[in-house]
Tab-separated table of C-alpha atoms in Angstrom:
chain	number	residue	atom	x	y	z
A	115	MET	CA	0.100	0.008	-0.029
A	116	PHE	CA	1.105	3.452	-0.663
A	117	HIS	CA	0.913	5.333	2.519
A	118	SER	CA	-0.116	8.528	0.705
A	119	GLU	CA	-3.591	6.824	0.233
A	120	LEU	CA	-4.074	7.720	3.809
A	121	ILE	CA	-4.049	11.404	2.770
A	122	SER	CA	-7.686	11.428	1.774
A	123	LEU	CA	-10.899	12.987	3.073
A	124	ASP	CA	-12.110	9.277	3.033
A	125	ASN	CA	-9.869	8.579	5.842
A	126	GLU	CA	-11.592	9.708	9.140
A	127	VAL	CA	-8.238	9.862	10.898
A	128	PHE	CA	-6.929	12.372	8.337
A	129	ARG	CA	-10.141	14.373	8.363
A	130	CYS	CA	-9.959	14.612	12.183
A	131	TYR	CA	-6.304	15.716	11.999
A	132	ILE	CA	-6.898	18.504	9.505
A	133	GLY	CA	-10.054	19.703	11.256
A	134	TRP	CA	-8.274	20.186	14.637
A	135	SER	CA	-5.086	21.535	13.101
A	136	ALA	CA	-7.105	24.312	11.250
A	137	LEU	CA	-9.043	24.941	14.378
A	138	LEU	CA	-5.872	25.305	16.375
A	139	VAL	CA	-4.371	27.743	13.703
A	140	LEU	CA	-7.518	29.972	14.268
A	141	LYS	CA	-7.036	29.616	17.974
A	142	MET	CA	-3.299	30.747	17.611
A	143	PHE	CA	-4.377	33.771	15.473
A	144	ALA	CA	-6.850	34.725	18.262
A	145	MET	CA	-3.777	35.118	20.498
A	146	SER	CA	-2.353	37.686	18.098
A	147	LEU	CA	-5.626	39.677	18.211
A	148	LEU	CA	-5.815	39.386	21.935
A	149	THR	CA	-2.341	40.648	22.350
A	150	GLY	CA	-3.239	43.685	20.096
A	151	LEU	CA	-6.396	44.239	22.170
A	152	MET	CA	-4.411	44.171	25.371
A	153	ARG	CA	-1.944	46.601	23.917
A	154	PHE	CA	-4.641	49.091	23.086
A	155	ILE	CA	-6.492	48.707	26.448
A	156	THR	CA	-3.282	49.218	28.404
A	157	LEU	CA	-1.553	51.547	25.770
A	158	THR	CA	1.457	49.183	25.862
A	159	PHE	CA	3.354	49.497	22.610
A	160	ALA	CA	6.708	48.020	21.660
A	161	ASN	CA	7.703	50.215	18.877
A	162	PRO	CA	7.957	53.911	18.578
A	163	GLU	CA	6.028	53.933	15.234
A	164	ASP	CA	3.015	52.287	17.012
A	165	LEU	CA	2.536	55.061	19.674
A	166	MET	CA	-0.735	56.710	19.006
A	167	SER	CA	0.132	59.878	21.021
A	168	PRO	CA	3.357	61.892	21.424
A	169	LYS	CA	2.722	61.530	25.193
A	170	LEU	CA	3.157	57.707	25.068
A	171	LYS	CA	6.360	55.853	25.293
A	172	VAL	CA	7.436	52.329	24.353
A	173	LYS	CA	6.652	49.849	27.231
A	174	PHE	CA	7.452	46.152	27.511
A	175	ASP	CA	6.420	45.070	31.049
A	176	ASP	CA	2.543	45.328	31.223
A	177	PRO	CA	1.584	42.087	33.096
A	178	ASN	CA	-1.629	41.616	30.880
A	179	VAL	CA	0.241	41.938	27.601
A	180	GLU	CA	2.995	39.725	28.801
A	181	ARG	CA	0.640	37.010	29.994
A	182	VAL	CA	-1.123	36.750	26.495
A	183	ARG	CA	2.350	36.692	25.055
A	184	ARG	CA	3.464	33.772	27.233
A	185	ALA	CA	0.340	31.959	26.407
A	186	HIS	CA	0.973	32.518	22.764
A	187	ARG	CA	4.676	31.387	22.935
A	188	ASN	CA	3.462	28.308	24.666
A	189	ASP	CA	1.327	27.603	21.673
A	190	LEU	CA	4.223	28.004	19.318
A	191	GLU	CA	6.211	25.481	21.508
A	192	ASN	CA	3.409	22.860	21.536
A	193	ILE	CA	0.863	23.287	18.750
A	194	LEU	CA	3.275	23.835	15.841
A	195	PRO	CA	5.242	20.594	16.575
A	196	PHE	CA	1.667	18.890	16.663
A	197	PHE	CA	0.949	20.154	13.128
A	198	ALA	CA	4.023	18.169	11.782
A	199	ILE	CA	3.686	15.047	13.953
A	200	GLY	CA	-0.030	14.854	13.627
A	201	LEU	CA	0.385	14.444	9.862
A	202	LEU	CA	3.260	11.978	10.100
A	203	TYR	CA	1.374	9.943	12.737
A	204	THR	CA	-1.652	9.806	10.442
A	205	LEU	CA	0.620	8.358	7.723
A	206	THR	CA	1.568	5.448	10.109
A	207	ASN	CA	-1.926	4.183	9.615
A	208	PRO	CA	-2.781	4.110	13.403
A	209	SER	CA	-6.006	2.775	14.935
A	210	ALA	CA	-8.713	5.251	14.024
A	211	PHE	CA	-10.126	5.273	17.554
A	212	LEU	CA	-6.868	5.928	19.370
A	213	ALA	CA	-5.745	8.532	16.756
A	214	ILE	CA	-9.044	10.385	16.876
A	215	ASN	CA	-9.091	10.544	20.533
A	216	LEU	CA	-5.406	11.697	20.558
A	217	PHE	CA	-6.136	14.487	18.249
A	218	ARG	CA	-9.219	15.541	20.439
A	219	ALA	CA	-7.033	15.359	23.603
A	220	VAL	CA	-4.543	17.757	21.986
A	221	GLY	CA	-7.158	20.172	20.563
A	222	ILE	CA	-9.348	20.425	23.657
A	223	SER	CA	-6.497	20.621	26.222
A	224	ARG	CA	-4.665	23.299	24.145
A	225	ILE	CA	-8.008	25.338	24.049
A	226	VAL	CA	-8.400	24.853	27.810
A	227	HIS	CA	-4.811	25.884	28.321
A	228	THR	CA	-5.484	29.157	26.544
A	229	LEU	CA	-8.688	29.757	28.479
A	230	VAL	CA	-7.143	29.280	31.950
A	231	TYR	CA	-3.741	31.086	31.015
A	232	ALA	CA	-4.929	34.163	29.007
A	233	VAL	CA	-8.620	34.596	29.412
A	234	VAL	CA	-9.848	33.679	32.858
A	235	VAL	CA	-6.884	33.049	35.127
A	236	VAL	CA	-7.621	29.781	37.189
A	237	PRO	CA	-5.469	28.485	40.068
A	238	GLN	CA	-2.927	25.745	39.279
A	239	PRO	CA	-2.792	22.814	38.481
A	240	THR	CA	-5.452	23.443	35.714
A	241	ARG	CA	-3.051	24.919	33.413
A	242	ALA	CA	-0.234	22.439	34.153
A	243	LEU	CA	-2.652	19.508	33.521
A	244	SER	CA	-3.915	20.895	30.194
A	245	PHE	CA	-0.409	21.399	29.115
A	246	PHE	CA	0.768	17.904	29.975
A	247	VAL	CA	-2.223	16.229	28.354
A	248	ALA	CA	-1.333	17.838	24.990
A	249	LEU	CA	2.318	17.283	25.496
A	250	ILE	CA	1.930	13.628	26.378
A	251	ALA	CA	-0.443	12.770	23.524
A	252	THR	CA	1.877	14.592	21.002
A	253	ALA	CA	5.040	12.865	22.415
A	254	TYR	CA	3.165	9.487	22.191
A	255	MET	CA	2.504	10.195	18.389
A	256	ALA	CA	6.185	11.138	17.977
A	257	VAL	CA	7.324	7.839	19.627
A	258	GLN	CA	5.031	5.870	17.148
A	259	VAL	CA	6.269	7.765	14.156
A	260	ILE	CA	9.930	6.850	15.301
A	261	ALA	CA	8.841	3.232	15.680
A	262	ALA	CA	7.340	3.287	12.137
A	263	ALA	CA	10.531	4.839	10.660
A	264	ALA	CA	12.725	2.361	12.554
A	265	PHE	CA	11.103	-1.073	11.823
B	221	MET	CA	-10.231	10.530	-6.291
B	222	PHE	CA	-7.318	10.083	-3.814
B	223	HIS	CA	-6.671	13.643	-2.495
B	224	SER	CA	-2.913	12.718	-2.353
B	225	GLU	CA	-2.892	13.004	-6.175
B	226	LEU	CA	-2.995	16.784	-5.530
B	227	ILE	CA	0.514	16.427	-3.976
B	228	SER	CA	2.330	16.735	-7.395
B	229	LEU	CA	4.379	19.045	-9.290
B	230	ASP	CA	1.827	18.730	-12.113
B	231	ASN	CA	-0.602	20.498	-9.734
B	232	GLU	CA	0.106	24.217	-10.102
B	233	VAL	CA	-1.425	24.914	-6.871
B	234	PHE	CA	0.859	22.680	-5.012
B	235	ARG	CA	3.850	24.043	-7.035
B	236	CYS	CA	2.883	27.664	-5.893
B	237	TYR	CA	2.494	26.444	-2.253
B	238	ILE	CA	5.928	24.800	-2.182
B	239	GLY	CA	7.525	27.690	-3.915
B	240	TRP	CA	6.318	30.360	-1.437
B	241	SER	CA	6.728	28.186	1.484
B	242	ALA	CA	10.529	27.575	0.561
B	243	LEU	CA	11.064	31.236	-0.012
B	244	LEU	CA	9.562	32.164	3.354
B	245	VAL	CA	11.744	29.771	5.018
B	246	LEU	CA	14.675	31.565	3.440
B	247	LYS	CA	13.097	34.801	4.534
B	248	MET	CA	12.841	33.501	8.162
B	249	PHE	CA	16.364	32.351	8.182
B	250	ALA	CA	17.434	35.996	6.921
B	251	MET	CA	16.045	37.107	10.365
B	252	SER	CA	18.454	34.963	12.235
B	253	LEU	CA	21.346	36.420	10.265
B	254	LEU	CA	20.128	40.004	10.484
B	255	THR	CA	19.772	39.432	14.381
B	256	GLY	CA	23.316	38.206	14.464
B	257	LEU	CA	24.480	41.133	12.350
B	258	MET	CA	22.788	43.574	14.711
B	259	ARG	CA	24.282	41.856	17.780
B	260	PHE	CA	27.844	42.451	16.266
B	261	ILE	CA	27.209	45.958	15.193
B	262	THR	CA	25.756	47.065	18.702
B	263	LEU	CA	27.881	44.519	20.616
B	264	THR	CA	24.832	43.043	22.185
B	265	PHE	CA	25.210	39.525	23.221
B	266	ALA	CA	22.909	37.475	25.430
B	267	ASN	CA	25.267	34.728	26.622
B	268	PRO	CA	28.625	35.260	28.514
B	269	GLU	CA	30.396	32.754	26.158
B	270	ASP	CA	29.450	34.933	23.188
B	271	LEU	CA	31.245	38.079	24.633
B	272	MET	CA	34.274	38.889	22.285
B	273	SER	CA	36.075	41.034	24.749
B	274	PRO	CA	36.448	40.736	28.674
B	275	LYS	CA	35.253	44.352	28.695
B	276	LEU	CA	31.852	43.491	27.380
B	277	LYS	CA	28.841	42.473	29.429
B	278	VAL	CA	25.649	40.498	28.431
B	279	LYS	CA	23.016	42.926	27.308
B	280	PHE	CA	19.328	42.422	26.505
B	281	ASP	CA	17.731	45.701	25.648
B	282	ASP	CA	19.280	47.081	22.407
B	283	PRO	CA	16.346	48.372	20.514
B	284	ASN	CA	17.779	47.464	17.129
B	285	VAL	CA	18.432	43.809	18.113
B	286	GLU	CA	15.041	43.612	19.823
B	287	ARG	CA	13.138	45.095	16.824
B	288	VAL	CA	14.561	42.387	14.538
B	289	ARG	CA	13.640	39.678	17.230
B	290	ARG	CA	10.031	41.070	17.386
B	291	ALA	CA	9.827	40.788	13.604
B	292	HIS	CA	11.233	37.283	13.830
B	293	ARG	CA	8.831	36.254	16.485
B	294	ASN	CA	5.971	37.669	14.458
B	295	ASP	CA	7.155	35.460	11.655
B	296	LEU	CA	7.050	32.445	13.916
B	297	GLU	CA	3.468	33.207	15.006
B	298	ASN	CA	2.151	33.769	11.292
B	299	ILE	CA	4.362	31.974	8.843
B	300	LEU	CA	4.856	28.641	10.523
B	301	PRO	CA	0.971	28.069	10.749
B	302	PHE	CA	0.833	28.897	7.102
B	303	PHE	CA	3.248	26.109	6.221
B	304	ALA	CA	0.726	23.575	7.847
B	305	ILE	CA	-2.514	25.223	6.672
B	306	GLY	CA	-1.332	25.935	3.063
B	307	LEU	CA	-0.626	22.115	2.590
B	308	LEU	CA	-3.919	21.150	3.977
B	309	TYR	CA	-5.717	23.739	1.930
B	310	THR	CA	-3.986	22.553	-1.180
B	311	LEU	CA	-5.306	19.045	-0.422
B	312	THR	CA	-8.917	20.318	-0.293
B	313	ASN	CA	-8.672	20.863	-4.080
B	314	PRO	CA	-9.472	24.654	-4.054
B	315	SER	CA	-9.995	26.820	-7.224
B	316	ALA	CA	-6.434	27.189	-8.579
B	317	PHE	CA	-7.026	30.976	-9.303
B	318	LEU	CA	-8.082	31.738	-5.662
B	319	ALA	CA	-5.397	29.491	-3.931
B	320	ILE	CA	-2.503	30.822	-6.104
B	321	ASN	CA	-3.427	34.300	-5.209
B	322	LEU	CA	-4.026	33.625	-1.542
B	323	PHE	CA	-0.389	32.080	-1.426
B	324	ARG	CA	0.994	35.186	-3.317
B	325	ALA	CA	-0.852	37.484	-0.868
B	326	VAL	CA	0.588	35.603	2.171
B	327	GLY	CA	4.142	35.509	0.627
B	328	ILE	CA	4.286	39.084	-0.505
B	329	SER	CA	2.661	40.666	2.542
B	330	ARG	CA	5.002	38.851	5.017
B	331	ILE	CA	8.046	39.987	2.982
B	332	VAL	CA	6.603	43.576	3.139
B	333	HIS	CA	6.001	43.057	6.857
B	334	THR	CA	9.726	42.315	7.376
B	335	LEU	CA	10.873	45.071	5.227
B	336	VAL	CA	8.884	47.853	7.013
B	337	TYR	CA	9.457	46.340	10.508
B	338	ALA	CA	13.072	45.276	10.481
B	339	VAL	CA	14.772	46.851	7.587
B	340	VAL	CA	13.433	50.243	6.881
B	341	VAL	CA	10.872	51.462	9.565
B	342	VAL	CA	7.841	52.976	7.793
B	343	PRO	CA	5.060	54.739	9.675
B	344	GLN	CA	1.876	52.714	10.452
B	345	PRO	CA	-0.483	51.404	9.176
B	346	THR	CA	1.813	49.739	6.658
B	347	ARG	CA	3.080	47.168	8.920
B	348	ALA	CA	-0.439	46.637	10.263
B	349	LEU	CA	-1.945	46.159	6.852
B	350	SER	CA	0.679	43.753	5.723
B	351	PHE	CA	0.250	41.788	8.941
B	352	PHE	CA	-3.599	41.465	8.389
B	353	VAL	CA	-3.432	40.653	4.797
B	354	ALA	CA	-1.458	37.506	5.585
B	355	LEU	CA	-3.502	36.653	8.756
B	356	ILE	CA	-6.819	36.929	6.966
B	357	ALA	CA	-5.590	34.978	3.944
B	358	THR	CA	-4.217	32.205	6.186
B	359	ALA	CA	-7.393	32.300	8.389
B	360	TYR	CA	-9.623	31.885	5.236
B	361	MET	CA	-7.656	28.831	4.293
B	362	ALA	CA	-8.071	27.373	7.776
B	363	VAL	CA	-11.861	27.889	7.615
B	364	GLN	CA	-12.017	26.103	4.216
B	365	VAL	CA	-9.989	23.159	5.758
B	366	ILE	CA	-12.423	22.980	8.545
B	367	ALA	CA	-15.418	22.899	6.072
B	368	ALA	CA	-13.695	20.211	4.214
B	369	ALA	CA	-13.141	18.163	7.365
B	370	ALA	CA	-16.683	18.732	8.617
B	371	PHE	CA	-18.772	17.985	5.471
C	247	MET	CA	4.689	9.728	-11.623
C	248	PHE	CA	2.673	11.075	-8.822
C	249	HIS	CA	4.954	12.615	-6.402
C	250	SER	CA	2.806	11.492	-3.439
C	251	GLU	CA	4.261	8.086	-4.158
C	252	LEU	CA	7.251	9.342	-2.390
C	253	ILE	CA	5.308	9.575	0.893
C	254	SER	CA	5.819	5.958	1.746
C	255	LEU	CA	7.553	3.921	4.353
C	256	ASP	CA	9.146	1.975	1.302
C	257	ASN	CA	10.996	5.396	0.548
C	258	GLU	CA	14.101	5.376	2.613
C	259	VAL	CA	14.295	9.110	2.392
C	260	PHE	CA	10.782	9.635	3.716
C	261	ARG	CA	11.548	7.219	6.561
C	262	CYS	CA	14.670	9.196	7.496
C	263	TYR	CA	12.720	12.441	7.451
C	264	ILE	CA	9.913	11.224	9.712
C	265	GLY	CA	12.390	9.525	12.152
C	266	TRP	CA	14.491	12.663	12.663
C	267	SER	CA	11.428	14.894	12.581
C	268	ALA	CA	9.802	12.936	15.428
C	269	LEU	CA	13.108	12.886	17.321
C	270	LEU	CA	13.522	16.449	17.128
C	271	VAL	CA	9.889	16.945	18.378
C	272	LEU	CA	10.888	15.066	21.457
C	273	LYS	CA	14.091	16.997	21.781
C	274	MET	CA	11.969	20.316	21.644
C	275	PHE	CA	9.636	18.906	24.254
C	276	ALA	CA	12.665	18.140	26.543
C	277	MET	CA	13.445	21.933	26.474
C	278	SER	CA	9.872	22.652	27.947
C	279	LEU	CA	10.678	20.159	30.660
C	280	LEU	CA	14.112	21.587	31.257
C	281	THR	CA	12.627	25.060	31.528
C	282	GLY	CA	10.157	23.822	34.221
C	283	LEU	CA	12.916	21.955	36.081
C	284	MET	CA	15.007	25.191	36.059
C	285	ARG	CA	12.070	27.282	37.295
C	286	PHE	CA	11.612	24.962	40.249
C	287	ILE	CA	15.361	24.808	41.071
C	288	THR	CA	15.686	28.538	40.918
C	289	LEU	CA	12.025	29.324	42.160
C	290	THR	CA	11.662	31.527	39.117
C	291	PHE	CA	7.963	31.653	38.205
C	292	ALA	CA	6.518	34.005	35.633
C	293	ASN	CA	2.848	33.962	36.789
C	294	PRO	CA	1.359	34.858	40.182
C	295	GLU	CA	-0.805	31.684	40.196
C	296	ASP	CA	2.435	29.522	39.820
C	297	LEU	CA	4.061	30.821	42.973
C	298	MET	CA	4.247	27.938	45.406
C	299	SER	CA	4.540	30.016	48.559
C	300	PRO	CA	3.226	33.483	49.473
C	301	LYS	CA	6.835	34.574	50.190
C	302	LEU	CA	7.814	34.299	46.419
C	303	LYS	CA	7.237	36.930	43.789
C	304	VAL	CA	7.192	36.643	39.893
C	305	LYS	CA	10.648	36.904	38.458
C	306	PHE	CA	11.709	37.029	34.793
C	307	ASP	CA	15.539	37.353	34.920
C	308	ASP	CA	17.029	34.250	36.244
C	309	PRO	CA	20.034	33.551	33.876
C	310	ASN	CA	19.553	29.660	33.956
C	311	VAL	CA	15.925	29.810	33.088
C	312	GLU	CA	16.560	32.434	30.306
C	313	ARG	CA	19.328	30.353	28.817
C	314	VAL	CA	17.136	27.381	28.351
C	315	ARG	CA	14.404	29.630	26.951
C	316	ARG	CA	16.774	31.197	24.406
C	317	ALA	CA	17.872	27.699	23.257
C	318	HIS	CA	14.206	26.653	22.941
C	319	ARG	CA	13.336	29.805	20.935
C	320	ASN	CA	16.254	29.043	18.730
C	321	ASP	CA	14.662	25.529	18.085
C	322	LEU	CA	11.457	27.261	17.083
C	323	GLU	CA	13.241	29.396	14.672
C	324	ASN	CA	15.268	26.578	13.129
C	325	ILE	CA	13.643	23.190	13.732
C	326	LEU	CA	9.939	24.103	12.974
C	327	PRO	CA	10.793	25.287	9.418
C	328	PHE	CA	12.779	22.116	8.844
C	329	PHE	CA	9.557	20.056	9.538
C	330	ALA	CA	7.996	21.798	6.612
C	331	ILE	CA	10.885	21.980	4.208
C	332	GLY	CA	12.270	18.501	4.901
C	333	LEU	CA	8.778	16.977	3.782
C	334	LEU	CA	8.591	19.242	0.591
C	335	TYR	CA	12.296	18.408	-0.240
C	336	THR	CA	11.442	14.698	0.171
C	337	LEU	CA	8.711	15.202	-2.408
C	338	THR	CA	11.111	16.552	-4.941
C	339	ASN	CA	12.651	13.055	-5.161
C	340	PRO	CA	16.216	14.049	-4.200
C	341	SER	CA	19.278	11.738	-4.204
C	342	ALA	CA	18.813	9.372	-1.298
C	343	PHE	CA	22.451	9.572	-0.255
C	344	LEU	CA	22.312	13.344	-0.231
C	345	ALA	CA	18.885	13.769	1.404
C	346	ILE	CA	19.549	11.252	4.158
C	347	ASN	CA	22.912	12.984	5.092
C	348	LEU	CA	21.201	16.335	5.082
C	349	PHE	CA	18.521	15.140	7.522
C	350	ARG	CA	21.270	13.535	9.673
C	351	ALA	CA	23.279	16.820	9.598
C	352	VAL	CA	20.103	18.828	10.667
C	353	GLY	CA	19.251	16.300	13.415
C	354	ILE	CA	22.748	15.771	14.864
C	355	SER	CA	23.630	19.416	14.672
C	356	ARG	CA	20.420	20.639	16.448
C	357	ILE	CA	20.959	18.071	19.322
C	358	VAL	CA	24.593	19.344	19.578
C	359	HIS	CA	23.297	23.003	19.649
C	360	THR	CA	20.997	22.163	22.522
C	361	LEU	CA	23.746	20.298	24.544
C	362	VAL	CA	26.236	23.080	24.199
C	363	TYR	CA	23.679	25.825	24.849
C	364	ALA	CA	21.452	24.556	27.527
C	365	VAL	CA	23.065	21.603	29.216
C	366	VAL	CA	26.778	21.961	29.329
C	367	VAL	CA	27.888	25.355	28.210
C	368	VAL	CA	30.913	25.038	25.799
C	369	PRO	CA	33.003	28.013	24.615
C	370	GLN	CA	32.227	29.374	21.149
C	371	PRO	CA	32.401	28.605	18.183
C	372	THR	CA	30.902	25.228	19.045
C	373	ARG	CA	27.276	26.515	19.209
C	374	ALA	CA	27.681	28.849	16.334
C	375	LEU	CA	29.058	25.945	14.065
C	376	SER	CA	26.265	23.648	15.070
C	377	PHE	CA	23.731	26.398	14.286
C	378	PHE	CA	25.230	27.030	10.836
C	379	VAL	CA	25.379	23.473	9.895
C	380	ALA	CA	21.559	22.982	10.428
C	381	LEU	CA	20.761	26.410	8.887
C	382	ILE	CA	22.876	25.718	5.656
C	383	ALA	CA	21.488	22.263	5.245
C	384	THR	CA	17.863	23.383	5.579
C	385	ALA	CA	18.417	26.385	3.393
C	386	TYR	CA	19.863	24.148	0.772
C	387	MET	CA	16.599	22.089	0.832
C	388	ALA	CA	14.616	25.226	0.471
C	389	VAL	CA	16.626	26.239	-2.530
C	390	GLN	CA	16.040	22.737	-4.157
C	391	VAL	CA	12.203	23.051	-3.419
C	392	ILE	CA	12.187	26.577	-5.005
C	393	ALA	CA	13.983	25.066	-8.146
C	394	ALA	CA	11.479	22.140	-8.375
C	395	ALA	CA	8.603	24.716	-8.166
C	396	ALA	CA	9.958	26.951	-10.589
C	397	PHE	CA	11.119	24.603	-13.429
């Protein structure tokens, strides 16, 4: 079998992968917009050319802006590797049940991570748990891809 | 039809996607080199082992270095998701005219974004416009991928 | 030939690409865990809700934490583009010998980069050399992809 046959909308694992990936791209873009919103609310601009009034100065330490930026960076560190590994894992022809639930686990836990980090701050360990669910699910896929490559 | 047949140099949408993606990878690497250049010009090094003279100290707040680093981070936030979603969008078999022009819009606007942010600073809203053109084009692709996954 | 036939575990270039990609995903996740470990060792937490004792305050400037974070960001800037371009390069049907050795060069040099940056600090130019080996190998792949798209 050519493994590229798995790249098809007839493959429910592939459909699930592309759906969650695209949803997570939109979620990540929402972080850019939220950062921009926070910059305007707190008048915290990082570039002289962004200052809307000659009375303002560049500012880098607003805690609300920096919180959203930390959540966004955490997305870069965790969601972007998922885009690559989710596709490769799909190409290893995994069990549909397992694969679909892993993709759901990554998607839902990363949305929860954003909500409790950057929207409504919730006491720990909520954020840590949502972080580790996505990390462990993605790392499991990576291990399966390594096994497929090696044997 | 197997959707993987769309992954072919005979498919002009795929060719356009891989061309712009590879060009944007080179553009992103240019940011690394520009950061390094700025560090040497301003003698701003972040690690003790990078200091070229015992008279220097680590420094984190040079505005020229930080400007290039902000532009580079903006690339990570916007171009890297495009690499994933552009491929998935190509696999949904979109209209060639629309897809090719969306890829061009992303590619050109991200190059403009870099030029007006990190090379020759231009008053707003030039940077904001180039940012939003790429964001909206990529978000549109993500929505189309979600639609393909759902129906 | 459909280029998608290259996406197969029977293609040794593809196998090599997916193996190194998955390994580098695990390596990147190790940076998250190392950052967390450093935060606990040095009691450096960036969010009020992460503070483990009312005596602690948020802190952003611990050099050990920041060193790991700089190494991690360098991964985002270099490894994530490789995930995209390595796949596209595989699809251009390159010489197996060259492609496999380029993937090895990227994988090994990025692991060396992490070791000498964030684990055991080694005098320059070790880190610079490991950085440039991966950058040049990935940039070469990008140029080959552009050539395949253009001709």
